[in-house]
Each structure stands twice: as structure tokens, then as C-alpha cells.
PDB file of C-alpha atoms in Angstrom:
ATOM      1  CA  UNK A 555       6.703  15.907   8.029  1.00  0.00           C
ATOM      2  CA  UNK A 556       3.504  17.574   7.725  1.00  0.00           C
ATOM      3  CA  UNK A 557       2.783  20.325   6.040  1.00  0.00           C
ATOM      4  CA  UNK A 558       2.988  24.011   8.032  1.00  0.00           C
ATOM      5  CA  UNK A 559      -0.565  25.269   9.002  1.00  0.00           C
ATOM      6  CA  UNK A 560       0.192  28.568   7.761  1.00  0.00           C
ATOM      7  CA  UNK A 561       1.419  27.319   4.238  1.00  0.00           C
ATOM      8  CA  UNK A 562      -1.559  24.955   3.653  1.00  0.00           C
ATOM      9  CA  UNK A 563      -4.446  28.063   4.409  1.00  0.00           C
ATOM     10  CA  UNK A 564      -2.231  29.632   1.389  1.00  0.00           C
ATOM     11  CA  UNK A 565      -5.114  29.599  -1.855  1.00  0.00           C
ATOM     12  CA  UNK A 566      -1.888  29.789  -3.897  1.00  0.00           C
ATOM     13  CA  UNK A 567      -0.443  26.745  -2.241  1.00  0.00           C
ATOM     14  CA  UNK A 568      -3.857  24.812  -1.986  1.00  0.00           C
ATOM     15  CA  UNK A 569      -3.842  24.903  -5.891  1.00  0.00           C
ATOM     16  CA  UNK A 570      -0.456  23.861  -6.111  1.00  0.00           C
ATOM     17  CA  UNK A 571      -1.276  21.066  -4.262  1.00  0.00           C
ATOM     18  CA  UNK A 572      -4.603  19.922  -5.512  1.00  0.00           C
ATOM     19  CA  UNK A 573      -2.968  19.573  -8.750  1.00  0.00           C
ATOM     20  CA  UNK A 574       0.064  17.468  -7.997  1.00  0.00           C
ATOM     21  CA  UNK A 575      -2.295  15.593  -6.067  1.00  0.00           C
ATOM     22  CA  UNK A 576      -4.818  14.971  -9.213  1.00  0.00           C
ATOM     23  CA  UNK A 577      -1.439  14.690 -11.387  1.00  0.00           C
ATOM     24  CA  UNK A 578      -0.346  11.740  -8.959  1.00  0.00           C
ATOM     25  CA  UNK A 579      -3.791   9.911  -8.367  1.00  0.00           C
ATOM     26  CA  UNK A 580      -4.078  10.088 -12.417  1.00  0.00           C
ATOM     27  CA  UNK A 581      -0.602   8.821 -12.636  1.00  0.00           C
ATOM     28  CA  UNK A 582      -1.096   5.722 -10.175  1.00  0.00           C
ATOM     29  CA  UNK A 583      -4.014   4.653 -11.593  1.00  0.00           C
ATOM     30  CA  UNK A 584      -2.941   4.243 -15.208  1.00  0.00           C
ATOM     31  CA  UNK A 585       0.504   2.578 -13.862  1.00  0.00           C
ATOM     32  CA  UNK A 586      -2.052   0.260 -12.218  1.00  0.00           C
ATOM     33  CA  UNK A 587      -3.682  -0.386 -15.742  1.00  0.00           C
ATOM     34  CA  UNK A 588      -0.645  -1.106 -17.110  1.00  0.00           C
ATOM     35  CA  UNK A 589       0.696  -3.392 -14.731  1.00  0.00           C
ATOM     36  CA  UNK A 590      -2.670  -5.530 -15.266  1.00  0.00           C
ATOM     37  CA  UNK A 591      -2.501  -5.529 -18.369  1.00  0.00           C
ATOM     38  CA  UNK A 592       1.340  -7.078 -18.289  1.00  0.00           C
ATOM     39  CA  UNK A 593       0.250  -9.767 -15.648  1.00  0.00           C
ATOM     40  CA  UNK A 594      -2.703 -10.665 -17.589  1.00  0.00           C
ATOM     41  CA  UNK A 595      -0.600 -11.128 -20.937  1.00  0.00           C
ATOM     42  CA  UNK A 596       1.728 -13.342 -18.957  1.00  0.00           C
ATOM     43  CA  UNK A 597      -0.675 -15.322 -17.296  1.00  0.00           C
ATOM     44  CA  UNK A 598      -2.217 -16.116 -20.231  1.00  0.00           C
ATOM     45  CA  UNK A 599       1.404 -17.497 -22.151  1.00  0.00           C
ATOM     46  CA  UNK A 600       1.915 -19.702 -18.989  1.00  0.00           C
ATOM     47  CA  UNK A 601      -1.424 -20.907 -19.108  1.00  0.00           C
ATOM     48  CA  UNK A 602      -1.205 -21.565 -23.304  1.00  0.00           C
ATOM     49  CA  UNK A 603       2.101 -23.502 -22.418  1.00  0.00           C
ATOM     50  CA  UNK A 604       0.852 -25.413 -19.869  1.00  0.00           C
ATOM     51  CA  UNK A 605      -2.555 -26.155 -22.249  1.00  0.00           C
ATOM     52  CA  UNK A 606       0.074 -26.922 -25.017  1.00  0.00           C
ATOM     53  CA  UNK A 607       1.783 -29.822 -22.909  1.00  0.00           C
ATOM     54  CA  UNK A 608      -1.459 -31.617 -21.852  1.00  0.00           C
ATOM     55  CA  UNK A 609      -1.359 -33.667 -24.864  1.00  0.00           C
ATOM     56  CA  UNK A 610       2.162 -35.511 -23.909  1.00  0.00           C
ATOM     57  CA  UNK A 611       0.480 -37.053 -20.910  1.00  0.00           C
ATOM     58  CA  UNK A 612      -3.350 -37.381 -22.300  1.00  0.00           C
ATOM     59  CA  UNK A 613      -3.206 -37.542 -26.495  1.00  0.00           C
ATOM     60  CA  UNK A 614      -7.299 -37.407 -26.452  1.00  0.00           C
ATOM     61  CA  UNK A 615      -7.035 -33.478 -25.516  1.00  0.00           C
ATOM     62  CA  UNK A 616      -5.619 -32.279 -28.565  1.00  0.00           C
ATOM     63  CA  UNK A 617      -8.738 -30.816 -29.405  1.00  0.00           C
ATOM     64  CA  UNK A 618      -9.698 -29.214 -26.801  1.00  0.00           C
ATOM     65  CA  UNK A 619      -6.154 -27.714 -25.727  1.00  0.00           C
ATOM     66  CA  UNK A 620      -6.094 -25.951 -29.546  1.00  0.00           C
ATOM     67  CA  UNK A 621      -9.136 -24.804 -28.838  1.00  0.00           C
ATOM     68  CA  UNK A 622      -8.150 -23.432 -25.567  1.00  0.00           C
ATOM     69  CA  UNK A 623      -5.131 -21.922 -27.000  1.00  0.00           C
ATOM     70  CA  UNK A 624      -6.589 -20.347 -29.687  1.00  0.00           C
ATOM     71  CA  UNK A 625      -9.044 -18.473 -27.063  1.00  0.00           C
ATOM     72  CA  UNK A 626      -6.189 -17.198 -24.835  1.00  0.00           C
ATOM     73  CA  UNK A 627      -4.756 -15.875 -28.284  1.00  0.00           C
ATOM     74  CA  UNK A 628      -7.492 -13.781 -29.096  1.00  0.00           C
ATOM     75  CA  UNK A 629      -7.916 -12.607 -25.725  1.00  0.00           C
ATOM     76  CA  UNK A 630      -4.041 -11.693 -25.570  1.00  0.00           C
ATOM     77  CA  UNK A 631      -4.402 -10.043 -28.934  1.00  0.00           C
ATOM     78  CA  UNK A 632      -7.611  -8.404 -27.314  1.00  0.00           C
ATOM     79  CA  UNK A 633      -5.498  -7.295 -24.652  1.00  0.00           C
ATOM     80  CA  UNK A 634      -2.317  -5.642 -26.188  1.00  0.00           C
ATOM     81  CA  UNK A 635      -4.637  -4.426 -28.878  1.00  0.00           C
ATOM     82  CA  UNK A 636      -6.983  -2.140 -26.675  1.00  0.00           C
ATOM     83  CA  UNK A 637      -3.505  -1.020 -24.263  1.00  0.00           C
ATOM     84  CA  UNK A 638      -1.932  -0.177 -27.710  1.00  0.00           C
ATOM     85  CA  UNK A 639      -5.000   2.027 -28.671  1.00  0.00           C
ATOM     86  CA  UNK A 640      -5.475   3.566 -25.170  1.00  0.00           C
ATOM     87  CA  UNK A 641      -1.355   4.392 -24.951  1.00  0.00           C
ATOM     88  CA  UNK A 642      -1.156   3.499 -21.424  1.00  0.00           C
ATOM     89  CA  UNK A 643       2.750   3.487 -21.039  1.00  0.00           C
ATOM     90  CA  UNK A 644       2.893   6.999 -22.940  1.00  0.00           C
ATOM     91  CA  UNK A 645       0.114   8.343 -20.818  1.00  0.00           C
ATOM     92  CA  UNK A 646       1.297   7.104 -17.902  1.00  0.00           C
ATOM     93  CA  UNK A 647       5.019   8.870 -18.603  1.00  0.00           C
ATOM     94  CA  UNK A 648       3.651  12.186 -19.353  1.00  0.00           C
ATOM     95  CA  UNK A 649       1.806  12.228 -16.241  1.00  0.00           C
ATOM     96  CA  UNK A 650       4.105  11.112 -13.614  1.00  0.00           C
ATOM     97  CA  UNK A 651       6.513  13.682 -14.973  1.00  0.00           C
ATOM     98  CA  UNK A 652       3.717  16.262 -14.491  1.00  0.00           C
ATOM     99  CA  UNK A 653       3.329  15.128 -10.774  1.00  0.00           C
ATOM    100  CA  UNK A 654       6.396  15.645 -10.299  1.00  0.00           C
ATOM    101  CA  UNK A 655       7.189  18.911 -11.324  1.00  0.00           C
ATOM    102  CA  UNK A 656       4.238  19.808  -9.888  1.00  0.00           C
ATOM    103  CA  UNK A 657       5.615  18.327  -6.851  1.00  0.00           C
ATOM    104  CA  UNK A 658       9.080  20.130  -7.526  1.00  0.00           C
ATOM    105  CA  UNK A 659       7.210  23.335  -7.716  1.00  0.00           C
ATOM    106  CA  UNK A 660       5.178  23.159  -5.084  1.00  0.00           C
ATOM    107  CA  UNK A 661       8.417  22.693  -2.473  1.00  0.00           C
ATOM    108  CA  UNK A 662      10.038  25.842  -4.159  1.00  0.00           C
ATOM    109  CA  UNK A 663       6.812  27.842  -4.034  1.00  0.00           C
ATOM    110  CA  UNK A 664       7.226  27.222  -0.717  1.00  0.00           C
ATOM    111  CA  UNK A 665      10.515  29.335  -0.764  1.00  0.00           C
ATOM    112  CA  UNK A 666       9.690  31.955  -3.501  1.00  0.00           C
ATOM    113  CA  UNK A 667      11.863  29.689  -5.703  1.00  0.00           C
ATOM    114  CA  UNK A 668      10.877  28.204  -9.096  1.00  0.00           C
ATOM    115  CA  UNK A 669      12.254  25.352  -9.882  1.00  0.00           C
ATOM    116  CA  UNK A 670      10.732  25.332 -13.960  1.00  0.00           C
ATOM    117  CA  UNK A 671      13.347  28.160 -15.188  1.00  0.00           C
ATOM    118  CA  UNK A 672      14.153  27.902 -18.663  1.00  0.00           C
ATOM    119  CA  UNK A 673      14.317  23.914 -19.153  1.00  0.00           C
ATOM    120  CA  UNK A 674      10.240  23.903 -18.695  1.00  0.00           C
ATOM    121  CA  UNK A 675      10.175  25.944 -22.201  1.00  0.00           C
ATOM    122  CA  UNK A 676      12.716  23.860 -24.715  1.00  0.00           C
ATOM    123  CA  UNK A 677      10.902  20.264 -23.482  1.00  0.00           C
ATOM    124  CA  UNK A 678       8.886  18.984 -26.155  1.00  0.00           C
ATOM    125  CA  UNK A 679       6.407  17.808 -23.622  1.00  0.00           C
ATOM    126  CA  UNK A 680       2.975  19.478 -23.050  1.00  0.00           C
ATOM    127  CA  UNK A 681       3.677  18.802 -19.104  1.00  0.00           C
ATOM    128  CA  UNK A 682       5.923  22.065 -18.749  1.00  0.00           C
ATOM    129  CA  UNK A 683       3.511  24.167 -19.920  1.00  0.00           C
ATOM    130  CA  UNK A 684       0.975  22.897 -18.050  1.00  0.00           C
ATOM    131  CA  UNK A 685       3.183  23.077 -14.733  1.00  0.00           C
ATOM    132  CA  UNK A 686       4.014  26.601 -15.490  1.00  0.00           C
ATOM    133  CA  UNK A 687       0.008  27.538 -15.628  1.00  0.00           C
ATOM    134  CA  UNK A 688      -0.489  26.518 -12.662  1.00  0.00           C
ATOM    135  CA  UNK A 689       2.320  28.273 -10.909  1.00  0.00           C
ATOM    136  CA  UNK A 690       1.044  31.329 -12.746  1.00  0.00           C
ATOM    137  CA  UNK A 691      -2.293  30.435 -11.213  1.00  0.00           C
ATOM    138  CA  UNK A 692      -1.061  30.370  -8.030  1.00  0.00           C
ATOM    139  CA  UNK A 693       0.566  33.357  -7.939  1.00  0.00           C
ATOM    140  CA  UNK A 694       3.407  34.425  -5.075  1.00  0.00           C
ATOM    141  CA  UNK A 695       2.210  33.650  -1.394  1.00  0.00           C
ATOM    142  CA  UNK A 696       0.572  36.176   0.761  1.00  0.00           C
ATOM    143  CA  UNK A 697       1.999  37.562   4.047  1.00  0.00           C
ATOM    144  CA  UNK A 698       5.535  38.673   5.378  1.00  0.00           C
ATOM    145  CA  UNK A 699       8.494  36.180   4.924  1.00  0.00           C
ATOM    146  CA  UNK A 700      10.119  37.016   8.202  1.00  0.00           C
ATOM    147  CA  UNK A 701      13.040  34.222   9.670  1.00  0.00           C
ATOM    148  CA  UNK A 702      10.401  31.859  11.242  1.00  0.00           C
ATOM    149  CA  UNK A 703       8.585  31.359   8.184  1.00  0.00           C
ATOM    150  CA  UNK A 704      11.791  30.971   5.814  1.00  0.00           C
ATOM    151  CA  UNK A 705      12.892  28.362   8.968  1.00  0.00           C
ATOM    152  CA  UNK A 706       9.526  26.619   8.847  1.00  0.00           C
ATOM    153  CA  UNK A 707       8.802  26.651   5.443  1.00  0.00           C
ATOM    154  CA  UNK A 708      12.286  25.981   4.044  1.00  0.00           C
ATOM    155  CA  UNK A 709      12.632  23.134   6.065  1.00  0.00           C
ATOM    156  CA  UNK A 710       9.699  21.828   5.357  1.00  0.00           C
ATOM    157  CA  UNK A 711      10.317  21.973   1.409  1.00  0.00           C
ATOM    158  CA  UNK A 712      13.851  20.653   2.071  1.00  0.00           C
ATOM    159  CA  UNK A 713      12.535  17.608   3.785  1.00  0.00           C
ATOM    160  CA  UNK A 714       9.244  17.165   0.955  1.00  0.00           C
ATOM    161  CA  UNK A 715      12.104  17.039  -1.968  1.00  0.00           C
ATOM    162  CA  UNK A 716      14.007  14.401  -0.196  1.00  0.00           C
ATOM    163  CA  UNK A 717      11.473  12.476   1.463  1.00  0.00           C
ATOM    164  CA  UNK A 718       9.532  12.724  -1.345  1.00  0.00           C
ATOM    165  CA  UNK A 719      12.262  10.983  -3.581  1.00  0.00           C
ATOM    166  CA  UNK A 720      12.491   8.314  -0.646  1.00  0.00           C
ATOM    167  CA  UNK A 721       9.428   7.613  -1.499  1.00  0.00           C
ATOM    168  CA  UNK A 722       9.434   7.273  -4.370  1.00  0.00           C
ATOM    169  CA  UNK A 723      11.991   5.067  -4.705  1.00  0.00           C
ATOM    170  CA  UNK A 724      10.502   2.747  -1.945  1.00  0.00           C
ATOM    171  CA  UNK A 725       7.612   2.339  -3.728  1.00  0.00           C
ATOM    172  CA  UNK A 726      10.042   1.459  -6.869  1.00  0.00           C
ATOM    173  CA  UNK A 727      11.706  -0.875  -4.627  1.00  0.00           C
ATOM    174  CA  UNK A 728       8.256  -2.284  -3.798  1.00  0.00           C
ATOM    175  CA  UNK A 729       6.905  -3.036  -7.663  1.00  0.00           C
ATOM    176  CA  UNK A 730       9.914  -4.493  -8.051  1.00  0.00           C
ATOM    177  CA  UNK A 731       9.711  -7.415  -5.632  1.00  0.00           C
ATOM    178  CA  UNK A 732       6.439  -7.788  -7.115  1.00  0.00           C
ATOM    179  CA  UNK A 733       7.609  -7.885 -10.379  1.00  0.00           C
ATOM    180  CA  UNK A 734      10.270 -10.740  -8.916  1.00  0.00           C
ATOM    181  CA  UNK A 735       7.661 -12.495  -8.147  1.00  0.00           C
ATOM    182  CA  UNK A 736       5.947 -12.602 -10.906  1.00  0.00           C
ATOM    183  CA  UNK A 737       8.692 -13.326 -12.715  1.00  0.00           C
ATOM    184  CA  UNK A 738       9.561 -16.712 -10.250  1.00  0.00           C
ATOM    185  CA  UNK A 739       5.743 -17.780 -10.895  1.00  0.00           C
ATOM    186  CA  UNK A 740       6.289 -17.414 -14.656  1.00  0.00           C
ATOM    187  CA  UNK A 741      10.086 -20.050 -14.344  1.00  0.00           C
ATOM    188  CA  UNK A 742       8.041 -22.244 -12.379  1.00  0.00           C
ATOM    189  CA  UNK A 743       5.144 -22.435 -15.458  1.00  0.00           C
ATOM    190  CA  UNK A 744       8.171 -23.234 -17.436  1.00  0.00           C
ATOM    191  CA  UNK A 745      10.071 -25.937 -15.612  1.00  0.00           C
ATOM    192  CA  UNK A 746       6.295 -27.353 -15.001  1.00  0.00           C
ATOM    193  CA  UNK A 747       5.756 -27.194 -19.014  1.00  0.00           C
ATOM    194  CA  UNK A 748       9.412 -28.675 -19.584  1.00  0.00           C
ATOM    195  CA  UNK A 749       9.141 -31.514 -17.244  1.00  0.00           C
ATOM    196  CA  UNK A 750       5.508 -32.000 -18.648  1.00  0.00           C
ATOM    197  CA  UNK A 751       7.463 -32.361 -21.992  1.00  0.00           C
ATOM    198  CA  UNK A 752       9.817 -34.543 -21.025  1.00  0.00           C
ATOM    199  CA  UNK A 753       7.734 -37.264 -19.069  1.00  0.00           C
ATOM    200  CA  UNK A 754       5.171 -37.475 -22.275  1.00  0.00           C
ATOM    201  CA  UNK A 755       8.753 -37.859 -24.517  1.00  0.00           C
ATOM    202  CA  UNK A 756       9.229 -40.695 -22.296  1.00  0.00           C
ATOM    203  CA  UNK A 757       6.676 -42.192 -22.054  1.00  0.00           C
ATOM    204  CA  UNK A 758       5.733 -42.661 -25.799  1.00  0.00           C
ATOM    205  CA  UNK A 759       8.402 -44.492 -26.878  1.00  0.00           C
ATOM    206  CA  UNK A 760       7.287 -47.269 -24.294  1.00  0.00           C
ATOM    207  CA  UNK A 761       3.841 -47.194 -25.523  1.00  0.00           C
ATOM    208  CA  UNK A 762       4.887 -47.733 -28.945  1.00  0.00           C
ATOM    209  CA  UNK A 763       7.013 -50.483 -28.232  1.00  0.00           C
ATOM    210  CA  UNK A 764       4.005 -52.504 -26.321  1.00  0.00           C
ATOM    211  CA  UNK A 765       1.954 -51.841 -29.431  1.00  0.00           C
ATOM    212  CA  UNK A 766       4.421 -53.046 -31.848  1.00  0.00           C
ATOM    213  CA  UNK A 767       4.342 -56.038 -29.856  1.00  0.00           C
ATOM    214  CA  UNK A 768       1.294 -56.775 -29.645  1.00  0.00           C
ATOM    215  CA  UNK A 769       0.742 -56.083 -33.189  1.00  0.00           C
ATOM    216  CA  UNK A 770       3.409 -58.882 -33.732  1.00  0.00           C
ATOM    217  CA  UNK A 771       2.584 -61.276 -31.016  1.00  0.00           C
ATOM    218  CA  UNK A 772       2.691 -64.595 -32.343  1.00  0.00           C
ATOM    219  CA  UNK A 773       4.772 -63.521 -35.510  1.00  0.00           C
ATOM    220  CA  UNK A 774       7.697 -65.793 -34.600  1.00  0.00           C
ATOM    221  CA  UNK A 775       5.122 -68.983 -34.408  1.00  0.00           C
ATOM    222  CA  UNK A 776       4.279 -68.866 -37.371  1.00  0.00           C
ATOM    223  CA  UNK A 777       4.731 -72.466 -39.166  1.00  0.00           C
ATOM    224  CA  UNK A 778       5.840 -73.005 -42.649  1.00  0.00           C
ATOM    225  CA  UNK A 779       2.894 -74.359 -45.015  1.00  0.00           C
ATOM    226  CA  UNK A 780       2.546 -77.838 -45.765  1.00  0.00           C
ATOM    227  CA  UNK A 781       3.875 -79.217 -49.062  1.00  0.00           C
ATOM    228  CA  UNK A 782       1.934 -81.856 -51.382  1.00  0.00           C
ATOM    229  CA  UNK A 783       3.219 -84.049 -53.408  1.00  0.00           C
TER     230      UNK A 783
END
């Protein structure tokens, strides 16, 4: 549901919100980075394994599949190499789990309850702290909390910590049939390299056999040299 008029035109609640909104923008996009960088590594093994197989069918391209393999290599070890440096996975962790306490805290402000308590100050991460400055920040919301407000606003945080988890997982849900996807694509590279494989496997032994021959055509003609005498 939306959020209450009256609780949105709170300053304390409007900073509250602008930073679990910041925290969760920030969060998406480096999930998004990371993600790209995954689908680019794999892409690039499916396309060295395909490259790899080429020779079975056409021998001249040996050359240039090494070549080509050795590029997608270096640009694979370019890849993991600058998202190692950058920590995207670590970065990405430590802000999702500051958008959502933020998110957390937000609903309780809501209530006059916060939902940080002691657990915020024995975590080792920096996120805690942060999530408690803000709340400080935002101090304790202005006005009266007489029944309609406790009604609106309680419901209203009630339904933002479960929808909000609905959500979440739905969008969960969502990656994942991507992932699935990806994953499919990435068998059928396989079974295309495999049966690539197997039709150059048998194929050469064929080719050898007619060249043998032909070596050795007219071997068994051969007539026995004349003797003098």
C-alpha cells in the first residue's frame, strides 16, 4: 500500500526513506554488475569450447581457433581480474544488508519501535552503525500518536515488512529463472561442443583410411622383376 500522507511530510521519515532508497538503488546496481560480469565469463567458456571443436570438422582452423581462444582468455582473465579488484560480491552484500535495515527501521520508526536494539552493536559490519546514524538523524516523529495514527501507521508498517519480503523474494524468484536459463543455454553449448567432437572423431578415421589407400593403390600389382640368365 502506499505510504500515509501524514507519515511521508514527516522530515524524520523523509530521511529514513531517502536513505534506504539510495541504499537499495546502490545495491541493485552493483548486483547488476555482478551478474554481467558472470554471464560474460560464461559466454566466453561456451564460445572457447565451441572455437576449440572447429578443428574436428575443418583441420585448416587450428590457427586461428588458438588464436581466438587465447583472446577470450585474456579477456576472461581481464574480466575476473578487474571484479576481483573492485569486490563486487562483498560490496554488493554489505549494501543490501544496509537497505534493509534501513528498510526494517524505517517500518518501526513508523511505530516508535526500533528494530536495531543491541544486535546492530556486536555485528562486525560497518552497516549497523551506519543504520543507527541515520535513525539518530531522524530523530522521533512529530505530532500526537492518537488511535488513528497508530491504526494507519501500524498497518501500514505491518504490511511494508511483509510485502516488502514478498518482494523480495519475487524478485529472487525472478533472477532465478534467469539464471535457469542461462544455465540451459550454457548445456546446449555443451551437447553442441560434444556432438561437434564426436562427428570430427568419426569422421577421421574414414579419411585416413581413403588416404592409406590411395597411398597404396596399385601396391598389390606390383610384378616380380625379371630374372637373367
Amino acid at each position: 500500500p502506499p505510504i500515509p500522507p501524514d507519515l511521508f511530510a514527516q522530515p524524520g521519515f523523509q530521511l529514513l526513506n531517502n536513505a534506504y532508497l539510495k541504499a537499495d538503488q546502490g545495491a541493485n546496481r552493483l548486483a547488476a554488475v555482478h551478474r554481467s560480469q558472470q554471464i560474460l565469463l560464461v559466454l566466453m567458456m561456451v564460445t572457447a569450447a565451441i572455437v576449440a571443436s572447429l578443428p574436428a570438422l575443418w583441420p585448416n582452423l587450428k590457427m586461428a581457433t588458438a588464436t581466438i581462444e587465447l583472446w577470450l582468455s585474456l579477456m576472461a582473465l581481464w574480466v575476473w581480474s578487474r571484479a576481483a579488484r573492485a569486490r563486487q560480491n562483498e560490496r554488493w552484500s554489505e549494501e543490501r544488508h544496509l537497505a534493509e535495515r534501513l528498510r526494517l527501521e524505517r517500518a518501526g520508526w513508523a511505530v516508535g519501535v526500533s528494530l536495531l536494539g543491541a544486535r546492530a552493536r556486536t555485528d562486525d559490519r560497518n552497516d549497523g552503525k551506519l543504520a543507527r546514524d541515520v535513525l539518530r538523524d531522524a530523530g522521533l516523529p512529530n505530532g500526537k500518536f492518537d488511535s488513528a495514527r497508530v491504526t494507519l501507521w501500524g498497518a501500514w508498517a505491518m504490511s511494508e515488512l511483509v510485502a516488502g519480503q514478498a518482494a523480495y523474494h519475487r524478485a529472487t524468484s525472478i533472477r532465478d529463472g534467469k539464471i535457469n536459463c542461462y544455465q540451459v543455454t550454457l548445456r546446449i553449448g555443451f551437447r553442441l561442443e560434444s556432438g561437434i567432437n564426436r562427428s570430427g572423431r568419426r569422421r577421421r578415421p574414414a579419411r585416413s583410411l581413403r588416404s592409406q589407400r590411395g597411398n597404396c593403390r596399385g601396391c598389390g600389382r606390383s610384378r616380380p622383376p625379371r630374372q637373367f640368365g
